[in-house]
Tab-separated table of N, CA and C in Angstrom:
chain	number	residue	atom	x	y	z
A	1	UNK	N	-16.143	-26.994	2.033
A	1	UNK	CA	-14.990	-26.138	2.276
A	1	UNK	C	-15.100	-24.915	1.370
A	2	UNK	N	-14.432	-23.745	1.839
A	2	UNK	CA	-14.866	-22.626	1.000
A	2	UNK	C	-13.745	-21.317	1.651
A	3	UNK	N	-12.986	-21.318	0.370
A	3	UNK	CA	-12.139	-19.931	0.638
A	3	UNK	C	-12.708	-19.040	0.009
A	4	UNK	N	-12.740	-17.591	0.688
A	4	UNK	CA	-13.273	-16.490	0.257
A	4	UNK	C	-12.507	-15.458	0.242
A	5	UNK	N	-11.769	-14.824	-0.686
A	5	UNK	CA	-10.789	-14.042	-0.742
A	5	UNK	C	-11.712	-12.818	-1.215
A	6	UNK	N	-10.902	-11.799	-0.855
A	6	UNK	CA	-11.722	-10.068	-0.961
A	6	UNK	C	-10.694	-9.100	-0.434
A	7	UNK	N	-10.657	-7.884	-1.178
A	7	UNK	CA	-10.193	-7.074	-0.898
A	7	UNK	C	-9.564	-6.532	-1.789
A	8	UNK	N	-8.656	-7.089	-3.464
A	8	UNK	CA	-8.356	-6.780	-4.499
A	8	UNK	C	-9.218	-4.922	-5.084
A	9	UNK	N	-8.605	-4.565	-6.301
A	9	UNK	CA	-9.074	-3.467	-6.584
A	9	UNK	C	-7.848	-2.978	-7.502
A	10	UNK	N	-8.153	-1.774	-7.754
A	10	UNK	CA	-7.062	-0.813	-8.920
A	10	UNK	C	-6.552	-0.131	-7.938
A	11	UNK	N	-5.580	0.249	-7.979
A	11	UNK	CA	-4.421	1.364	-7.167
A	11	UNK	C	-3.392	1.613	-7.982
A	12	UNK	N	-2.638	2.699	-7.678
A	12	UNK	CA	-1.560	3.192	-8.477
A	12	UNK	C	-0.206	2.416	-7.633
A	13	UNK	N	0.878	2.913	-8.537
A	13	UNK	CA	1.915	1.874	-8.196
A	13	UNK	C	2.457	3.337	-6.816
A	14	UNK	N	3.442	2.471	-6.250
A	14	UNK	CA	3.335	2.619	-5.015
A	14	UNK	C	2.447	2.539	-3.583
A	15	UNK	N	1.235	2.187	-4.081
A	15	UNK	CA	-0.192	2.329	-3.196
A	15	UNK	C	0.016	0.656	-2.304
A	16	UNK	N	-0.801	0.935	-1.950
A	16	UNK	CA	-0.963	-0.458	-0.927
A	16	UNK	C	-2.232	-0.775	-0.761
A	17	UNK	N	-2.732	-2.661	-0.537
A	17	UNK	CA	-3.376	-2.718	-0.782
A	17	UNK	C	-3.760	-4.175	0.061
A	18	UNK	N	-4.976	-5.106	0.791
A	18	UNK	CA	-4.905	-6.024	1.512
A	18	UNK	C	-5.735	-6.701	1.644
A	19	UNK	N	-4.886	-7.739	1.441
A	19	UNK	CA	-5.869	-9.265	0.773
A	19	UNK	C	-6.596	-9.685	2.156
A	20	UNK	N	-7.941	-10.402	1.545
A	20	UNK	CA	-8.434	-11.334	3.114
A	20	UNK	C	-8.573	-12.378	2.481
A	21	UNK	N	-8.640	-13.583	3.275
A	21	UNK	CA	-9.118	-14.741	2.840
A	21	UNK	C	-9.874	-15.701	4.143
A	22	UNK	N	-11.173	-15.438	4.219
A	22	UNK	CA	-11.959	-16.106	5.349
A	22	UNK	C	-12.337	-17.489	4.624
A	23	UNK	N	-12.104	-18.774	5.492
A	23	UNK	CA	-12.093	-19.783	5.011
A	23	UNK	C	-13.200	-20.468	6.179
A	24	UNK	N	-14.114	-21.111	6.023
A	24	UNK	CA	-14.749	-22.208	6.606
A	24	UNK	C	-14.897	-23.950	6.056
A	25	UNK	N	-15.552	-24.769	6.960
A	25	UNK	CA	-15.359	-25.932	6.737
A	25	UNK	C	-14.127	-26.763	6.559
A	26	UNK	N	-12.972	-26.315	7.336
A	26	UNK	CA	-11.799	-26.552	7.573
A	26	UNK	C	-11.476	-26.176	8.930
A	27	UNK	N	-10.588	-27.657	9.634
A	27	UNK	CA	-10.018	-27.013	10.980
A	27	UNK	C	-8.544	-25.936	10.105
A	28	UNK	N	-9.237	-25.050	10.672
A	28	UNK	CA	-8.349	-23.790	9.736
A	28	UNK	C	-7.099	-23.693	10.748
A	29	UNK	N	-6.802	-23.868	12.032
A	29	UNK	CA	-5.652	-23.634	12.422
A	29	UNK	C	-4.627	-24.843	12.151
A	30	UNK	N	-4.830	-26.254	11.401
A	30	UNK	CA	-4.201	-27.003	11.479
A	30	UNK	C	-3.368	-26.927	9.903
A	31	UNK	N	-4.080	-26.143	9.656
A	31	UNK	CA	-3.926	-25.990	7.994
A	31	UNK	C	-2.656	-24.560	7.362
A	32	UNK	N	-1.730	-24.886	6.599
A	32	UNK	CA	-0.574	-23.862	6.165
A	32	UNK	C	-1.483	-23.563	5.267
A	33	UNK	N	-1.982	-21.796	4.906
A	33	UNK	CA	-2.269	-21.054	4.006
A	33	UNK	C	-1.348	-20.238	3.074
A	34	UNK	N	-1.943	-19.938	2.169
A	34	UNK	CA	-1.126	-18.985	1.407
A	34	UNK	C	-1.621	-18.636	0.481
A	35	UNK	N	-0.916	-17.423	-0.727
A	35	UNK	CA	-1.427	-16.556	-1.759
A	35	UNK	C	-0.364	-17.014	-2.782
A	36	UNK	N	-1.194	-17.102	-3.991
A	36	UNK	CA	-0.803	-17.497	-5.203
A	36	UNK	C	-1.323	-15.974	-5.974
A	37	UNK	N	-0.490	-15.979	-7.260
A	37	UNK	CA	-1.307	-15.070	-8.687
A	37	UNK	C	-1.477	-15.384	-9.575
A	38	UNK	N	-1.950	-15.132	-10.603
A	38	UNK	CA	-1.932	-15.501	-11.550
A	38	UNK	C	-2.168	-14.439	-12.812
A	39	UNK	N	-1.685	-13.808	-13.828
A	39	UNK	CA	-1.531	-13.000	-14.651
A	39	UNK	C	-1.815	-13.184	-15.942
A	40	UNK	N	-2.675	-12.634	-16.775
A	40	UNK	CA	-3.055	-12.482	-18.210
A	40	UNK	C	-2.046	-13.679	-18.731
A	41	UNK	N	-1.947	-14.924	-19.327
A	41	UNK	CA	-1.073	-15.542	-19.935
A	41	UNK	C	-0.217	-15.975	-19.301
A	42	UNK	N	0.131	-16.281	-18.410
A	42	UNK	CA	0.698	-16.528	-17.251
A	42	UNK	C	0.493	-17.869	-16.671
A	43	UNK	N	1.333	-18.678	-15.938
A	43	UNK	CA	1.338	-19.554	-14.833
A	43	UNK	C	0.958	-19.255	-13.880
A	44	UNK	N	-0.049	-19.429	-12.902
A	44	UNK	CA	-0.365	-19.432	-11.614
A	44	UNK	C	1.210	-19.559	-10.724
A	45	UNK	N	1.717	-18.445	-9.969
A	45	UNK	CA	3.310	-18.679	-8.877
A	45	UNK	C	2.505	-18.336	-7.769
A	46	UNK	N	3.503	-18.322	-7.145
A	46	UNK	CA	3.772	-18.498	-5.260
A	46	UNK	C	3.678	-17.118	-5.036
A	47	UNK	N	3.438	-16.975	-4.256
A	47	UNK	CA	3.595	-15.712	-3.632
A	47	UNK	C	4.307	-15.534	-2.295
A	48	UNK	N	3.336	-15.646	-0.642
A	48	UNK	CA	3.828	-16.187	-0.021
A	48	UNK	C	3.123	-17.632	0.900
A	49	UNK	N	3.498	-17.726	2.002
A	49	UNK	CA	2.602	-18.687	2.728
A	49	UNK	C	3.276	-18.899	4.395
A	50	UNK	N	2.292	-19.391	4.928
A	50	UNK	CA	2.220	-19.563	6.418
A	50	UNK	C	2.487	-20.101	7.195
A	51	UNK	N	3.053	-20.774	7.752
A	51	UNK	CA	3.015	-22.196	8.392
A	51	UNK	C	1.197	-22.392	9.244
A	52	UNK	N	1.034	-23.495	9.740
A	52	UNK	CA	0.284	-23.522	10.718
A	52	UNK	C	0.461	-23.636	11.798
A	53	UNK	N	1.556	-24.033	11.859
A	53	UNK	CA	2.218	-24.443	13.624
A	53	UNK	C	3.450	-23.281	14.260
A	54	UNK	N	4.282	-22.740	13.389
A	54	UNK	CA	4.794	-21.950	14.382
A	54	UNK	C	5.045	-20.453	13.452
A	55	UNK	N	3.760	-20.864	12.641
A	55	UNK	CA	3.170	-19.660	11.834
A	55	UNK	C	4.957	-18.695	11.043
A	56	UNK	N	5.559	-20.040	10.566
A	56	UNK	CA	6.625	-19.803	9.676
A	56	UNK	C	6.422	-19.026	8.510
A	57	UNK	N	7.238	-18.001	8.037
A	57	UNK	CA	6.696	-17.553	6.898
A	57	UNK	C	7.192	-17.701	5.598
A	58	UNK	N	7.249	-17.646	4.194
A	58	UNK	CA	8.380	-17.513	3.180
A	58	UNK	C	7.379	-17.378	1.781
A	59	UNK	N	8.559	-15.925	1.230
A	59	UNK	CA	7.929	-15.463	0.146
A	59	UNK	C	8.738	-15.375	-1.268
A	60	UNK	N	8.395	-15.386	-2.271
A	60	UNK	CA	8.787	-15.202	-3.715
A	60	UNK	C	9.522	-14.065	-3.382
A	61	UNK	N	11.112	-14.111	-4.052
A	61	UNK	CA	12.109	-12.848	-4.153
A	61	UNK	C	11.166	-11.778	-4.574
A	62	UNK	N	10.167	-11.602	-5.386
A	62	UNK	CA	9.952	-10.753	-6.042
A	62	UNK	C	8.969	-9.650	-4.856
A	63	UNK	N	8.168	-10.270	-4.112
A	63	UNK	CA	7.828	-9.204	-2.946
A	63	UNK	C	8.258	-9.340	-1.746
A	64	UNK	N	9.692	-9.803	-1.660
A	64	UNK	CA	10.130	-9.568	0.128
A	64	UNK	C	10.508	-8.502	0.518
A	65	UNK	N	10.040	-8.134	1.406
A	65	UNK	CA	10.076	-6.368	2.019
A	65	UNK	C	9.181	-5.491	1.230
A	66	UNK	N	8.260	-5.717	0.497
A	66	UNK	CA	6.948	-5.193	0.025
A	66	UNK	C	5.677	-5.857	0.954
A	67	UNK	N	5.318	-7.347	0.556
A	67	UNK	CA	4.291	-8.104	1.443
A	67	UNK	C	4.276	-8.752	2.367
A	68	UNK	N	3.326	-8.537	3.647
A	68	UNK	CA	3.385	-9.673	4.675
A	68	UNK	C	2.171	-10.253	4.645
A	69	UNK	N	2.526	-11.636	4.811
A	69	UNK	CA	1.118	-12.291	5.178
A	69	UNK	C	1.290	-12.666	6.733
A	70	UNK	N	0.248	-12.996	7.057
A	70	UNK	CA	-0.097	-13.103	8.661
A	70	UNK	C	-2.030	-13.790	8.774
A	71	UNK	N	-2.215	-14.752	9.522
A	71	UNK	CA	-3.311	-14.734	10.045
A	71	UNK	C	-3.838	-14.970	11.470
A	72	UNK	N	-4.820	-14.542	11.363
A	72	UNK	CA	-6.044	-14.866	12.691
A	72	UNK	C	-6.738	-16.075	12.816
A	73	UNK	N	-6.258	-16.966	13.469
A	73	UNK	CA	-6.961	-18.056	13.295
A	73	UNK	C	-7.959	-18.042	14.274
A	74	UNK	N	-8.169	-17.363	15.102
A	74	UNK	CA	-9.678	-16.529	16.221
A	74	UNK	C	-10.821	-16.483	14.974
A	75	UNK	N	-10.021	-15.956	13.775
A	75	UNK	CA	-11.498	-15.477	12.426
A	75	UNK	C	-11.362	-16.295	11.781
A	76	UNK	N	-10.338	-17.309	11.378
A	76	UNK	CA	-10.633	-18.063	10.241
A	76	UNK	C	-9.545	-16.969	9.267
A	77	UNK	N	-8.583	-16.487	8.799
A	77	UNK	CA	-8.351	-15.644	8.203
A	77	UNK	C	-7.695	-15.566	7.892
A	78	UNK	N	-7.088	-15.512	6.688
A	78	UNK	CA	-5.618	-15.216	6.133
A	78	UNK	C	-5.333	-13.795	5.517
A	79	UNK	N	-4.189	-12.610	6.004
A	79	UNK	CA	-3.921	-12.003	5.229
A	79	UNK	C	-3.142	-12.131	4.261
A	80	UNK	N	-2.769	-10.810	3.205
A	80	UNK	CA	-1.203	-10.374	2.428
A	80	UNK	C	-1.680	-9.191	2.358
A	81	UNK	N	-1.233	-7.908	3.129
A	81	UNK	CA	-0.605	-6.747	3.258
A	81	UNK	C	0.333	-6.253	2.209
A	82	UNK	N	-0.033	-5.982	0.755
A	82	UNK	CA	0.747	-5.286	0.099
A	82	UNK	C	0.625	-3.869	0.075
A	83	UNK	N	2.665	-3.293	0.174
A	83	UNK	CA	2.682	-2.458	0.330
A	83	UNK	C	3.825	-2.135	-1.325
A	84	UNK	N	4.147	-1.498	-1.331
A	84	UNK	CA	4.833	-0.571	-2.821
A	84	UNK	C	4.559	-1.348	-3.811
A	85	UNK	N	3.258	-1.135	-3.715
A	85	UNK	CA	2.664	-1.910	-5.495
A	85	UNK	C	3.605	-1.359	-6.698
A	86	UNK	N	3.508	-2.510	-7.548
A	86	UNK	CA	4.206	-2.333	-8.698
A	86	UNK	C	3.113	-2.952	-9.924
A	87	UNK	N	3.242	-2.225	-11.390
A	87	UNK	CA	2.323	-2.433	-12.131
A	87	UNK	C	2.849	-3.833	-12.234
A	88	UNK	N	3.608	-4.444	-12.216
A	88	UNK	CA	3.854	-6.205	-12.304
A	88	UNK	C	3.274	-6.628	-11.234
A	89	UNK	N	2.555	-6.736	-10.315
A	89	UNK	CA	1.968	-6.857	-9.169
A	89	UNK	C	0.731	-7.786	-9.667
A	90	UNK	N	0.365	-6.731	-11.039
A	90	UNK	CA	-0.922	-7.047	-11.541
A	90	UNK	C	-1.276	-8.743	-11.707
A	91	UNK	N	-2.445	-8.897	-11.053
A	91	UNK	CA	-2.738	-10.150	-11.006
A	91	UNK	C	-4.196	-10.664	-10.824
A	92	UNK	N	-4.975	-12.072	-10.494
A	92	UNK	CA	-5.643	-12.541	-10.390
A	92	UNK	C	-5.005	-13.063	-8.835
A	93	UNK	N	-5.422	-12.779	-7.527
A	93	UNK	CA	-4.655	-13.376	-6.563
A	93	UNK	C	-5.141	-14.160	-5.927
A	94	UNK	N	-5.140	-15.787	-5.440
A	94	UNK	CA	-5.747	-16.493	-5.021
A	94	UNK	C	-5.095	-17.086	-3.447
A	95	UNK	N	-5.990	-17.792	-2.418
A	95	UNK	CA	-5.743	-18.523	-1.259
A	95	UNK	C	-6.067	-19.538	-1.220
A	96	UNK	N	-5.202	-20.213	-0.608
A	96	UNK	CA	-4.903	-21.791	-0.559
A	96	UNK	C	-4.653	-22.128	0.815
A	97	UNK	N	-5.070	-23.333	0.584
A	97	UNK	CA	-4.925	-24.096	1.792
A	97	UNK	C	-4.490	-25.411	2.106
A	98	UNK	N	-3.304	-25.999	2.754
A	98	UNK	CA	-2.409	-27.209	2.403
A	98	UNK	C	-2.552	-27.816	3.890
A	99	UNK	N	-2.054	-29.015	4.251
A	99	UNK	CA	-1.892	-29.341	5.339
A	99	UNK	C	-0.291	-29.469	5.331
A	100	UNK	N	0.281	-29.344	4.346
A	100	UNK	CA	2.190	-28.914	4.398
A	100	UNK	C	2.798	-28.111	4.334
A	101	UNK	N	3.361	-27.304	4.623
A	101	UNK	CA	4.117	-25.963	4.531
A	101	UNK	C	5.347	-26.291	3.446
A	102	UNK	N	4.188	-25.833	1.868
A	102	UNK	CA	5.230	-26.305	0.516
A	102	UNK	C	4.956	-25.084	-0.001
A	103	UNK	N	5.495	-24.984	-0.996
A	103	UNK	CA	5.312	-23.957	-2.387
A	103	UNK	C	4.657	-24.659	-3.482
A	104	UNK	N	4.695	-25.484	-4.182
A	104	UNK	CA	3.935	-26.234	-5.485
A	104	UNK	C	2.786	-25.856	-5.170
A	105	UNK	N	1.961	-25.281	-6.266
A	105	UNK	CA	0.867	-25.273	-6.080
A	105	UNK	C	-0.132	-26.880	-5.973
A	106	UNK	N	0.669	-27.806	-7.005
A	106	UNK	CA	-0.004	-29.413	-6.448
A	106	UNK	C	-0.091	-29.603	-5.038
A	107	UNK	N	0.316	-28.687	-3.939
A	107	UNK	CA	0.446	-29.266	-2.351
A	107	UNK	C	-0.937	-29.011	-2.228
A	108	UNK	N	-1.930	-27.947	-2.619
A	108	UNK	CA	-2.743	-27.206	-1.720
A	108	UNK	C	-4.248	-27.485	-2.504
A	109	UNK	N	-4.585	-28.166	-1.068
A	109	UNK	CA	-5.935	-28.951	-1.096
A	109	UNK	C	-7.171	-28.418	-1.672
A	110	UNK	N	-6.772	-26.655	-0.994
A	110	UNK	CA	-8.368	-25.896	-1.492
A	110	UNK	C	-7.514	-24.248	-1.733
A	111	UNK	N	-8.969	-24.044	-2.346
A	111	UNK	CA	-8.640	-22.842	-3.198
A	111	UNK	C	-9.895	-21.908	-3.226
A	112	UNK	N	-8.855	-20.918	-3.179
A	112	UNK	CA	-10.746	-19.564	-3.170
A	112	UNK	C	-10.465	-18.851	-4.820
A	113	UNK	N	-11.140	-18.539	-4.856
A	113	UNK	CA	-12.070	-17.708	-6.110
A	113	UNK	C	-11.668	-16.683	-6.995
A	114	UNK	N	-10.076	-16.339	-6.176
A	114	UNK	CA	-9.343	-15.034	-6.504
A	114	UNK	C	-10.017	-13.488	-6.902
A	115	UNK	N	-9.074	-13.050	-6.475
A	115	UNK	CA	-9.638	-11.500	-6.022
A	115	UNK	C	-8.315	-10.910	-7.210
A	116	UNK	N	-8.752	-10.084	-8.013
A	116	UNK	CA	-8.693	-9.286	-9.233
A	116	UNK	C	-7.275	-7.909	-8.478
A	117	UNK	N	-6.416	-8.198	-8.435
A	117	UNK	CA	-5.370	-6.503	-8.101
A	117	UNK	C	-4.764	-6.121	-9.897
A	118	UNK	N	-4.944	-5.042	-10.147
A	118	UNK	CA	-4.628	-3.959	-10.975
A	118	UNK	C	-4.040	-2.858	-9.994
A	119	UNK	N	-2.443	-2.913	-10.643
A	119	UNK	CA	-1.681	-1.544	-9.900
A	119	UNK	C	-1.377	-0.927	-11.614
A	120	UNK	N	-1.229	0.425	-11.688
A	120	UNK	CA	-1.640	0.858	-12.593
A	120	UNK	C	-0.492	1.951	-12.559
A	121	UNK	N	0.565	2.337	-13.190
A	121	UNK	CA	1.484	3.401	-13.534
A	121	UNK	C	1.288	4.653	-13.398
């Protein structure tokens, strides 16, 4: 199994910016995905996540009406579409993959490699 997240980078605040996460060795449409962060000293939180079945969505107060996630399960693929970056944004951002549509990060079976976002003032 293997999540591959990409797309992270530096941007200024307000900028936008969009996560991928191509996953194989998983029936990937049966599976709820989602994006975690994790920050210099920090706890790994939630971000948002997916359902698999009627592709439900729900995100951390802190980016609703900034990020959407959405995927392609034609590619294997998970997005998060961030839009009005904020230098608190800044993170280590990772994808997961659960067979429950939870928040704990203990739910989620697999994990990719995280992709590096710096939003910058």
């Amino acid at each position: 199994v293997q999540l591959q997240a990409s797309g992270g980078g530096l941007v200024q605040a307000g900028g936008s910016l969009r996560l991928s996460c191509a996953a194989s060795g998983i029936a990937f449409s049966s599976y709820t995905l989602a994006w975690f962060r994790q920050a210099p000293g920090k706890e790994r939180e939630f971000v948002a996540t997916i359902s698999w079945s009627d592709r439900s969505t729900y995100y951390t107060d802190s980016v609703k009406g900034r990020f959407t996630i959405s995927r392609v399960n034609a590619k294997n693929t998970v997005y998060l579409q961030m839009n009005s970056l904020k230098p608190e944004d800044t993170a280590t951002y990772y994808c997961a993959a659960a067979t429950q549509f939870a928040i704990p990060p203990t739910t989620y079976n697999y994990w990719g490699q995280g992709t590096q976002v710096t939003v910058s003032s």
